[in-house]
Coordinates of C-alpha atoms in Angstrom, one line a residue:
Chain A
X1 CA -40.3 49.5 220.1
X2 CA -42.5 46.5 220.4
X3 CA -40.9 43.2 220.9
X4 CA -42.7 39.9 220.9
X5 CA -46.2 41.0 221.2
X6 CA -48.2 37.9 220.5
X7 CA -48.7 37.6 224.3
X8 CA -49.0 41.3 224.9
X9 CA -51.6 41.8 227.7
X10 CA -53.1 44.8 226.0
X11 CA -53.5 42.9 222.8
X12 CA -55.1 40.0 224.6
X13 CA -57.7 42.3 226.2
X14 CA -58.3 43.9 222.9
X15 CA -59.0 40.5 221.3
X16 CA -61.3 39.6 224.2
X17 CA -63.4 42.7 223.3
X18 CA -62.5 44.9 226.3
X19 CA -63.4 48.5 225.2
X20 CA -61.0 49.9 227.7
X21 CA -58.2 48.2 225.7
X22 CA -59.2 50.3 222.7
X23 CA -59.1 53.3 224.9
X24 CA -55.5 52.5 225.8
X25 CA -54.6 52.0 222.2
X26 CA -56.1 55.4 221.6
X27 CA -54.1 57.0 224.4
X28 CA -51.0 55.5 222.8
X29 CA -51.6 56.3 219.1
X30 CA -54.0 59.2 219.0
X31 CA -51.4 62.0 219.7
X32 CA -49.7 60.9 216.5
X33 CA -52.8 59.9 214.5
X34 CA -54.6 63.2 215.2
X35 CA -51.5 65.2 214.1
X36 CA -51.2 63.0 211.0
X37 CA -54.8 63.5 210.1
X38 CA -54.6 67.3 210.8
X39 CA -51.6 67.6 208.6
X40 CA -53.2 65.7 205.7
X41 CA -56.6 67.3 205.8
X42 CA -57.7 70.4 204.0
X43 CA -60.2 70.8 206.9
X44 CA -58.1 69.9 210.0
X45 CA -61.1 70.3 212.3
X46 CA -62.4 67.0 211.0
X47 CA -59.4 65.1 212.3
X48 CA -61.2 64.0 215.5
X49 CA -64.2 62.6 213.5
X50 CA -61.9 60.8 211.1
X51 CA -59.6 59.3 213.7
X52 CA -62.6 58.1 215.7
X53 CA -64.0 56.4 212.7
X54 CA -60.7 54.6 212.1
X55 CA -60.7 53.2 215.7
X56 CA -64.3 52.0 215.2
X57 CA -63.3 50.2 212.1
X58 CA -60.3 48.7 213.9
X59 CA -62.7 47.5 216.6
X60 CA -65.0 45.9 214.1
X61 CA -62.1 43.8 212.7
X62 CA -60.1 43.3 215.9
X63 CA -59.6 39.6 215.3
X64 CA -57.4 40.4 212.2
X65 CA -54.5 41.9 214.1
X66 CA -52.1 39.8 216.0
X67 CA -49.6 42.4 217.0
X68 CA -49.6 46.0 218.2
X69 CA -47.4 46.8 215.2
X70 CA -50.1 45.4 212.9
X71 CA -52.7 47.7 214.6
X72 CA -50.4 50.7 214.3
X73 CA -50.0 50.0 210.6
X74 CA -53.7 49.7 210.1
X75 CA -54.4 52.9 212.0
X76 CA -52.1 55.0 210.0
X77 CA -53.0 53.5 206.6
X78 CA -56.7 53.8 207.3
X79 CA -56.3 57.4 208.6
X80 CA -54.4 58.3 205.5
X81 CA -57.0 56.8 203.2
X82 CA -59.9 58.5 205.0
X83 CA -58.1 61.8 204.8
X84 CA -57.6 61.5 201.1
X85 CA -61.2 60.6 200.6
X86 CA -62.3 63.6 202.7
X87 CA -60.0 65.9 200.7
X88 CA -61.5 64.7 197.5
X89 CA -64.9 65.6 198.8
X90 CA -63.6 69.0 199.8
X91 CA -62.2 69.7 196.4
X92 CA -65.3 68.5 194.6
X93 CA -67.2 70.9 196.8
X94 CA -64.8 73.7 195.9
X95 CA -64.6 72.8 192.3
X96 CA -60.9 72.3 192.5
X97 CA -58.9 69.8 190.4
X98 CA -57.4 66.7 192.2
X99 CA -54.3 67.5 194.2
X100 CA -50.9 66.0 193.5
X101 CA -50.0 66.4 197.2
X102 CA -52.4 63.7 198.3
X103 CA -50.9 61.3 195.8
X104 CA -47.3 62.0 196.8
X105 CA -46.2 59.1 199.1
X106 CA -43.0 61.0 200.2
X107 CA -45.1 63.9 201.5
X108 CA -47.4 61.6 203.4
X109 CA -44.4 59.8 204.8
X110 CA -42.8 63.0 206.0
X111 CA -46.1 64.0 207.7
X112 CA -46.2 60.5 209.3
X113 CA -42.6 60.8 210.6
X114 CA -43.2 64.2 212.0
X115 CA -46.5 63.2 213.6
X116 CA -45.1 60.0 215.2
X117 CA -42.0 61.8 216.4
X118 CA -44.1 64.6 218.1
X119 CA -46.5 61.9 219.4
X120 CA -43.7 60.1 221.0
X121 CA -42.4 63.2 222.7
X122 CA -45.9 64.1 223.8
X123 CA -46.2 60.6 225.4
X124 CA -42.9 60.7 227.1
X125 CA -43.8 64.0 228.7
X126 CA -47.4 62.8 229.6
X127 CA -45.8 59.8 231.3
X128 CA -43.6 61.9 233.5
X129 CA -44.7 62.7 237.1
X130 CA -46.5 66.0 237.4
X131 CA -43.6 67.8 239.0
X132 CA -41.3 66.9 236.1
X133 CA -43.9 67.9 233.5
X134 CA -44.2 71.2 235.3
X135 CA -40.4 71.8 235.0
X136 CA -40.5 70.6 231.4
X137 CA -43.1 73.1 230.3
X138 CA -41.7 76.0 232.4
X139 CA -38.2 75.5 231.0
X140 CA -39.0 74.7 227.4
X141 CA -42.3 76.4 226.7
X142 CA -41.8 79.5 228.9
X143 CA -38.0 79.5 228.5
X144 CA -37.5 80.1 232.2
X145 CA -34.1 79.5 233.9
X146 CA -33.9 77.2 236.9
X147 CA -33.6 80.3 239.1
X148 CA -36.8 81.7 237.7
X149 CA -38.6 78.4 238.2
X150 CA -37.2 78.1 241.7
X151 CA -38.5 81.5 242.6
X152 CA -41.9 81.0 240.9
X153 CA -42.5 77.6 242.6
X154 CA -40.8 78.5 245.8
X155 CA -38.6 75.4 245.6
X156 CA -34.8 75.3 246.1
X157 CA -32.9 75.9 242.9
X158 CA -31.0 72.7 243.2
X159 CA -34.2 70.7 243.3
X160 CA -35.3 72.3 240.0
X161 CA -31.9 71.5 238.5
X162 CA -32.2 67.9 239.7
X163 CA -35.7 67.6 238.1
X164 CA -34.4 69.1 234.9
X165 CA -31.8 66.3 234.8
X166 CA -34.5 63.8 235.3
X167 CA -36.5 65.3 232.5
X168 CA -33.6 65.0 230.1
X169 CA -33.1 61.4 231.2
X170 CA -36.7 60.6 230.5
X171 CA -36.6 62.2 227.1
X172 CA -33.3 60.5 226.2
X173 CA -34.6 57.1 227.4
X174 CA -37.9 57.6 225.6
X175 CA -36.3 58.7 222.4
X176 CA -33.5 56.1 222.3
X177 CA -35.8 53.8 220.3
X178 CA -35.9 56.6 217.7
X179 CA -32.4 55.7 216.7
X180 CA -33.8 52.3 215.8
X181 CA -37.0 53.7 214.4
X182 CA -35.3 56.1 212.0
X183 CA -33.6 53.5 209.9
X184 CA -36.9 51.5 209.8
X185 CA -38.6 54.6 208.5
X186 CA -35.8 55.1 206.0
X187 CA -36.1 51.6 204.9
X188 CA -39.8 52.2 204.3
X189 CA -38.8 55.1 202.1
X190 CA -36.1 53.2 200.3
X191 CA -37.1 49.6 199.9
X192 CA -34.0 49.0 197.8
Chain B
X1 CA -32.7 69.7 223.9
X2 CA -32.6 66.2 222.4
X3 CA -30.2 65.9 219.6
X4 CA -30.7 62.5 218.2
X5 CA -27.8 62.9 215.8
X6 CA -25.3 63.7 218.6
X7 CA -26.6 61.8 221.6
X8 CA -27.6 58.7 219.8
X9 CA -24.9 58.1 217.3
X10 CA -26.0 55.9 214.5
X11 CA -23.8 53.5 212.6
X12 CA -21.9 54.7 209.6
X13 CA -24.3 52.9 207.2
X14 CA -27.3 54.5 209.0
X15 CA -25.6 57.9 208.8
X16 CA -25.0 57.5 205.1
X17 CA -28.6 56.5 204.6
X18 CA -29.8 59.5 206.5
X19 CA -27.6 61.8 204.5
X20 CA -28.8 60.5 201.2
X21 CA -32.4 60.8 202.4
X22 CA -31.8 64.4 203.5
X23 CA -30.3 65.3 200.2
X24 CA -33.1 63.7 198.3
X25 CA -35.5 66.6 198.6
X26 CA -35.9 69.9 200.4
X27 CA -39.0 68.5 202.0
X28 CA -36.9 65.9 203.8
X29 CA -34.3 68.5 204.9
X30 CA -37.1 70.8 206.2
X31 CA -38.6 67.9 208.1
X32 CA -35.3 67.0 209.7
X33 CA -34.7 70.6 210.7
X34 CA -38.2 70.8 212.2
X35 CA -37.6 67.6 214.3
X36 CA -34.4 69.1 215.6
X37 CA -35.9 72.6 216.3
X38 CA -36.9 72.9 220.0
X39 CA -39.2 75.9 219.3
X40 CA -41.0 73.9 216.6
X41 CA -41.4 70.9 218.8
X42 CA -42.6 73.0 221.8
X43 CA -45.2 74.9 219.7
X44 CA -46.6 71.6 218.5
X45 CA -46.7 70.0 221.9
X46 CA -48.6 73.0 223.2
X47 CA -51.2 72.5 220.4
X48 CA -51.3 68.8 221.1
X49 CA -52.2 69.5 224.7
X50 CA -55.4 71.3 223.5
X51 CA -56.6 68.1 221.7
X52 CA -57.3 66.5 225.1
X53 CA -56.4 63.0 224.1
X54 CA -57.6 61.5 227.5
X55 CA -61.1 62.9 226.7
X56 CA -60.9 61.7 223.2
X57 CA -60.1 58.2 224.3
X58 CA -62.8 58.2 227.0
X59 CA -65.4 59.3 224.4
X60 CA -64.3 56.5 222.1
X61 CA -64.6 53.9 224.8
X62 CA -68.1 55.3 225.8
X63 CA -69.1 55.0 222.1
X64 CA -68.0 51.4 221.8
X65 CA -69.8 50.5 225.0
X66 CA -73.0 52.1 223.8
X67 CA -72.7 50.4 220.5
X68 CA -72.3 47.0 222.1
X69 CA -75.3 47.3 224.4
X70 CA -78.1 45.3 222.9
X71 CA -80.9 47.7 221.8
X72 CA -84.4 47.0 223.0
X73 CA -86.3 45.2 220.3
X74 CA -89.7 46.3 219.0
X75 CA -91.3 45.0 215.9
X76 CA -93.7 47.1 213.9
X77 CA -95.4 44.5 211.7
X78 CA -99.1 44.6 212.5
X79 CA -101.5 46.4 210.2
X80 CA -102.4 48.7 213.1
X81 CA -98.9 49.9 213.2
X82 CA -98.8 50.1 209.5
X83 CA -101.7 52.5 209.4
X84 CA -100.2 54.7 212.0
X85 CA -97.0 54.7 210.0
X86 CA -98.8 55.8 206.9
X87 CA -100.5 58.5 208.8
X88 CA -97.0 59.7 209.7
X89 CA -97.5 59.5 213.4
X90 CA -94.3 59.3 215.3
X91 CA -93.2 55.9 216.6
X92 CA -89.9 55.5 218.2
X93 CA -87.4 52.8 218.9
X94 CA -84.4 53.1 221.1
X95 CA -81.7 52.1 218.7
X96 CA -80.8 51.3 215.1
X97 CA -79.7 47.7 215.8
X98 CA -83.2 46.3 215.6
X99 CA -83.8 47.5 212.1
X100 CA -80.5 46.3 210.8
X101 CA -80.8 42.9 212.2
X102 CA -84.5 42.4 211.2
X103 CA -84.9 39.8 208.5
X104 CA -85.6 41.2 205.1
X105 CA -89.2 41.1 203.9
X106 CA -90.3 38.3 201.6
X107 CA -90.7 39.0 197.9
X108 CA -94.1 40.3 196.9
X109 CA -94.8 41.5 200.4
X110 CA -93.4 45.0 200.6
X111 CA -91.9 46.1 203.9
X112 CA -94.2 48.2 205.9
X113 CA -93.4 51.8 206.2
X114 CA -91.7 52.2 209.5
X115 CA -91.1 55.5 211.2
X116 CA -88.2 56.0 213.5
X117 CA -87.6 59.2 215.3
X118 CA -84.2 60.6 215.0
X119 CA -82.8 61.1 218.4
X120 CA -79.2 60.6 217.5
X121 CA -79.0 63.8 215.4
X122 CA -78.4 66.9 217.3
X123 CA -78.0 70.4 216.0
X124 CA -74.3 70.4 215.4
X125 CA -72.6 72.3 212.6
X126 CA -69.4 74.2 211.7
X127 CA -69.3 77.4 209.8
X128 CA -66.2 78.2 207.8
X129 CA -65.9 81.9 206.9
X130 CA -64.2 83.2 203.7
X131 CA -60.9 83.9 205.6
X132 CA -60.8 80.2 206.6
X133 CA -61.8 80.8 210.2
X134 CA -64.1 78.2 211.7
X135 CA -67.0 78.7 214.1
X136 CA -68.4 75.8 216.0
X137 CA -72.1 76.5 216.0
X138 CA -73.3 74.0 218.7
X139 CA -71.2 75.6 221.4
X140 CA -72.2 79.1 220.5
X141 CA -74.8 81.2 222.2
X142 CA -77.7 82.7 220.3
X143 CA -77.2 86.1 218.8
X144 CA -75.0 87.8 216.3
X145 CA -72.0 85.7 215.6
X146 CA -70.2 87.6 212.9
X147 CA -70.4 90.9 211.0
X148 CA -68.4 90.5 207.9
X149 CA -68.3 93.2 205.2
X150 CA -71.8 94.4 206.0
X151 CA -73.3 90.9 206.4
X152 CA -74.7 90.2 209.7
X153 CA -75.0 86.5 210.7
X154 CA -77.5 85.6 213.5
X155 CA -77.6 82.3 215.2
X156 CA -80.8 81.2 216.9
X157 CA -80.9 77.7 218.4
X158 CA -80.5 75.3 215.4
X159 CA -80.5 77.9 212.7
X160 CA -78.4 80.5 211.1
X161 CA -79.8 83.6 209.4
X162 CA -78.0 86.0 207.1
X163 CA -79.1 89.6 206.9
X164 CA -78.1 92.7 204.9
X165 CA -76.7 92.2 201.4
X166 CA -73.2 93.6 201.6
X167 CA -70.1 92.5 199.9
X168 CA -70.2 88.9 199.0
X169 CA -67.8 86.4 200.5
X170 CA -68.0 82.6 200.6
X171 CA -69.1 80.7 203.6
X172 CA -69.4 77.0 204.1
X173 CA -71.7 75.3 206.6
X174 CA -70.7 71.7 207.4
X175 CA -72.7 69.3 209.5
X176 CA -70.9 66.3 211.0
X177 CA -72.4 62.9 211.1
X178 CA -75.1 63.0 213.7
X179 CA -75.6 66.8 213.2
X180 CA -78.2 68.8 211.3
X181 CA -78.9 72.5 210.9
X182 CA -81.2 75.1 209.3
X183 CA -80.0 78.0 207.4
X184 CA -81.6 81.1 206.0
X185 CA -79.6 82.6 203.1
X186 CA -79.5 86.4 202.4
X187 CA -82.2 86.1 199.7
X188 CA -84.6 84.5 202.2
X189 CA -84.1 81.0 200.9
X190 CA -84.4 78.4 203.6
X191 CA -82.2 75.4 203.7
X192 CA -82.4 72.3 206.0
X193 CA -79.1 70.5 206.1
X194 CA -79.0 66.8 206.8
X195 CA -76.1 65.2 208.6
X196 CA -72.7 64.7 207.0
X197 CA -73.4 67.5 204.5
X198 CA -72.0 70.8 203.5
X199 CA -73.2 73.8 201.7
X200 CA -71.0 76.5 200.2
X201 CA -72.7 79.8 199.5
X202 CA -72.0 83.5 199.0
X203 CA -73.0 85.8 201.9
X204 CA -74.8 88.0 199.4
X205 CA -76.3 87.1 196.0
X206 CA -75.1 90.0 193.9
X207 CA -74.8 88.4 190.4
X208 CA -77.3 87.4 187.8
X209 CA -77.8 84.0 189.4
X210 CA -77.8 82.5 192.9
X211 CA -75.5 79.5 193.0
X212 CA -74.6 77.2 196.0
X213 CA -72.6 74.0 196.2
X214 CA -73.9 71.1 198.1
X215 CA -72.5 67.8 199.2
X216 CA -74.7 65.3 201.1
X217 CA -78.4 66.1 201.5
X218 CA -80.5 69.3 201.9
X219 CA -84.0 70.5 201.5
X220 CA -84.5 73.9 199.9
X221 CA -87.3 76.4 200.0
X222 CA -86.1 78.9 197.5
X223 CA -87.3 82.4 197.7
X224 CA -89.0 83.3 194.4
X225 CA -87.0 85.6 192.1
X226 CA -87.3 84.8 188.3
X227 CA -84.7 87.4 187.5
X228 CA -82.1 85.6 189.6
X229 CA -82.3 81.9 189.0
X230 CA -81.2 79.6 191.8
X231 CA -78.8 76.8 191.1
X232 CA -77.6 73.9 193.3
X233 CA -74.3 72.3 192.2
X234 CA -74.0 68.7 193.4
X235 CA -71.4 66.3 192.1
X236 CA -71.6 66.8 188.4
X237 CA -75.2 67.9 188.4
X238 CA -76.9 71.3 188.4
X239 CA -80.4 71.8 189.7
X240 CA -81.8 75.0 188.3
X241 CA -84.9 76.6 189.8
X242 CA -86.7 79.9 190.0
X243 CA -88.7 79.5 193.2
X244 CA -89.6 76.2 194.6
X245 CA -89.4 73.6 197.4
X246 CA -87.2 70.6 196.7
X247 CA -84.9 68.0 198.2
X248 CA -81.4 67.1 196.9
X249 CA -79.8 63.9 198.2
X250 CA -76.4 63.2 196.8
X251 CA -74.2 61.5 199.4
X252 CA -71.2 60.1 197.5
X253 CA -71.4 56.7 199.1
X254 CA -74.9 56.2 197.7
X255 CA -73.8 56.3 194.1
X256 CA -76.5 58.6 192.9
X257 CA -78.1 62.0 193.2
X258 CA -81.8 62.1 194.0
X259 CA -83.6 65.4 193.3
X260 CA -87.2 65.4 194.6
X261 CA -89.6 68.3 193.8
X262 CA -92.2 69.2 196.3
X263 CA -93.5 72.5 194.9
X264 CA -92.9 74.7 191.9
X265 CA -90.5 73.5 189.1
X266 CA -86.9 72.5 188.7
X267 CA -84.6 71.3 186.0
X268 CA -81.9 68.8 186.7
X269 CA -78.9 69.2 184.4
X270 CA -75.8 67.1 183.7
X271 CA -73.6 68.5 181.0
X272 CA -75.8 68.7 177.9
X273 CA -78.6 66.6 179.4
X274 CA -81.5 68.2 181.2
X275 CA -84.7 66.8 182.8
X276 CA -87.6 68.9 184.1
X277 CA -89.5 67.8 187.1
X278 CA -93.1 68.2 188.1
X279 CA -94.1 68.3 191.8
X280 CA -94.1 64.8 193.3
X281 CA -91.4 63.6 190.9
X282 CA -87.9 62.5 191.6
X283 CA -84.9 62.6 189.2
X284 CA -82.3 59.9 189.7
X285 CA -78.8 60.5 188.4
X286 CA -76.7 57.5 188.7
X287 CA -73.0 58.2 189.2
X288 CA -71.9 55.4 186.9
X289 CA -74.6 55.5 184.2
X290 CA -74.6 58.9 182.4
X291 CA -78.4 59.1 182.5
X292 CA -81.1 60.9 184.4
X293 CA -84.3 59.1 185.0
X294 CA -87.6 60.4 186.4
X295 CA -90.1 58.6 188.6
X296 CA -92.8 59.4 191.1
X297 CA -91.5 59.8 194.6
X298 CA -92.7 59.1 198.1
X299 CA -92.4 62.7 199.3
X300 CA -93.1 61.8 202.9
X301 CA -90.2 59.4 202.9
X302 CA -87.9 61.8 201.1
X303 CA -88.5 64.5 203.6
X304 CA -88.6 62.4 206.7
X305 CA -85.1 63.3 207.8
X306 CA -86.0 67.0 207.7
X307 CA -88.7 66.7 210.4
X308 CA -86.5 64.4 212.4
X309 CA -88.2 61.2 211.2
X310 CA -87.1 58.2 209.2
X311 CA -89.5 56.2 207.1
X312 CA -88.2 53.0 205.7
X313 CA -90.3 51.6 203.0
X314 CA -88.6 48.6 201.5
X315 CA -85.4 50.6 201.2
X316 CA -82.3 48.5 200.6
X317 CA -80.6 47.5 203.8
X318 CA -77.2 48.8 202.9
X319 CA -78.8 52.2 202.1
X320 CA -80.5 52.2 205.5
X321 CA -77.3 51.3 207.2
X322 CA -75.5 54.2 205.5
X323 CA -78.3 56.6 206.5
X324 CA -78.3 55.4 210.0
X325 CA -74.6 55.6 210.3
X326 CA -74.7 59.2 209.3
X327 CA -77.5 60.0 211.8
X328 CA -76.2 58.1 214.7
X329 CA -72.6 58.9 214.0
X330 CA -71.8 55.2 214.1

C-alpha cells in the first residue's frame, strides 16, 4: 500500500503534466476500474468509454490530488457516479423504474472489493517475468500438472516446479498488503 | 492457491471484524467465497486479459496528447465568410479549441453562422439484440449480420437495413460519443442517429402503432402510413406523427427536448399537454418547466449534424461545448 507519496515520482510527473504519467496510472488502476464499471453497468460494453472519461476528468483537475491514494479515491468514486448516471439513462430508455441496486452502498462496496482484488492479482501476474506468467496460466488456467507443463514446454520438470514456487512467492508477496487492505475496507463499511 | 485467511493470519480483532462482516449479509459471504475460489479468480483473469489494458492506456495517452496540441487557428469573421456560411458551403477547421476559446460576440451583434465540418465523428455504433447479445457495427463487414425470427438485418457501410416483417423482437442501436449511424426500419422509415444516442425499436411493426424510444438526437424520415401512427418516446415526451420528416434533440445534459419539423405534421405530447407543429417550427420542452413552447427554427442549423456539418449561430458556448464533446469524443 502507498506510503508517503507526497514525493512519489509518478505523482510529480503527473502534476507536471506528463501524459505518460496518466498512462502509468491507467496501467495501475484500469484493471480494477474496468471491472468495477463492468459490474455496475447495465451495458458493460460501455465500461471502456466511461473509464476513459474518468481519466480525462482526472487529468483536467490534476492539481487537486496530492497523493496516489487521493487519485485512486477520485477514480473509483467518479466511475461509480458515471455508471449510476449511465444506468439511469438506460432505464429511462427501457421505461424501467429506478433500481434499488444502484442506491445500495453495500453492493457497490462489494463490487469494489471484488474488482480491486482481481485487479491486484492481475497486476501481480502481469509484473511477473514471461516464463513465470506462462507457468501461472498453464497450471491455474489449464490445470496442468508440472509433468504436463514440462512435457509441453520441453523443460525439465524440476525447473517447472521451481518456477511454480516463484509464482507462489510473487502472489504471496503481492497479496500480503491485502491483509492490511481488508481491515481498511472493512472500516469503510463499518465506520463505527 | 492463495488463502489469505490461512497464509496471512490477521489479528483476533480483525478476524472478529471479518466474521461479523461475513454474517451481515449473504452478499458479503458470496463475495468472500468468490475471492477464495481459484476457478472464479482464474475465469475473471482470463476475461481481464481480453480488455488489453496496455492498449487502453496507450489510447488514453494518445488522446491526452492530441487534446493538448494547440489547434490551428482560423477566424471566420469577414462578411465574405458569412455569406459562404449562409450558403451552407463547407468550411473546415482542424479542431474544436478555436471555437471554444473565441471571445463571445458583443451584444446586438449576432455571431456569424459558422460551419465546421465534423471529422471527429465516425460511423461507429453498437447493436443490441433482443437476447442481449451485442454486435459492434464498425468492425463488421458489409452484408447480412443477423437473421432473427424472419427478420433479416443488412449492414452496408454506415447504415443498417431491416427487411422482412417477421416476429417482432426489440433491438437497440447505440452510438458512442464520436459515432453516428443511419438506420432503415422494417417499415421503410429512415433514421439518422447522432452521436451519444440510442434508439430502441421492434424489428417488425405488427401492432396498431409504430413506437420507438430515443435518447440523444436523431432525424427521422417516417414512411407514410396513416393507419399505423409513428411515435417517438423521448424522456417524458411523445412525438406523434403519421408520415413526415423531423428532428428530435433530447440529450439529457441539455435540459430540454427540441423537436423540429421539416416536412409533414407532428404533435408533441407531454402527459395531457399537446402542441402541433407546422413545417419550419420547433417545439421546446424544458425539463424543469412543465411547458412546451413553439418557435420558428433554423432548419439548416438543426440538421447540420446529419450532413456532417455544424452551424453555430449565436448558440450558447456551454451548449456548443457539449455538442463538440459528443462529436469529438472529448
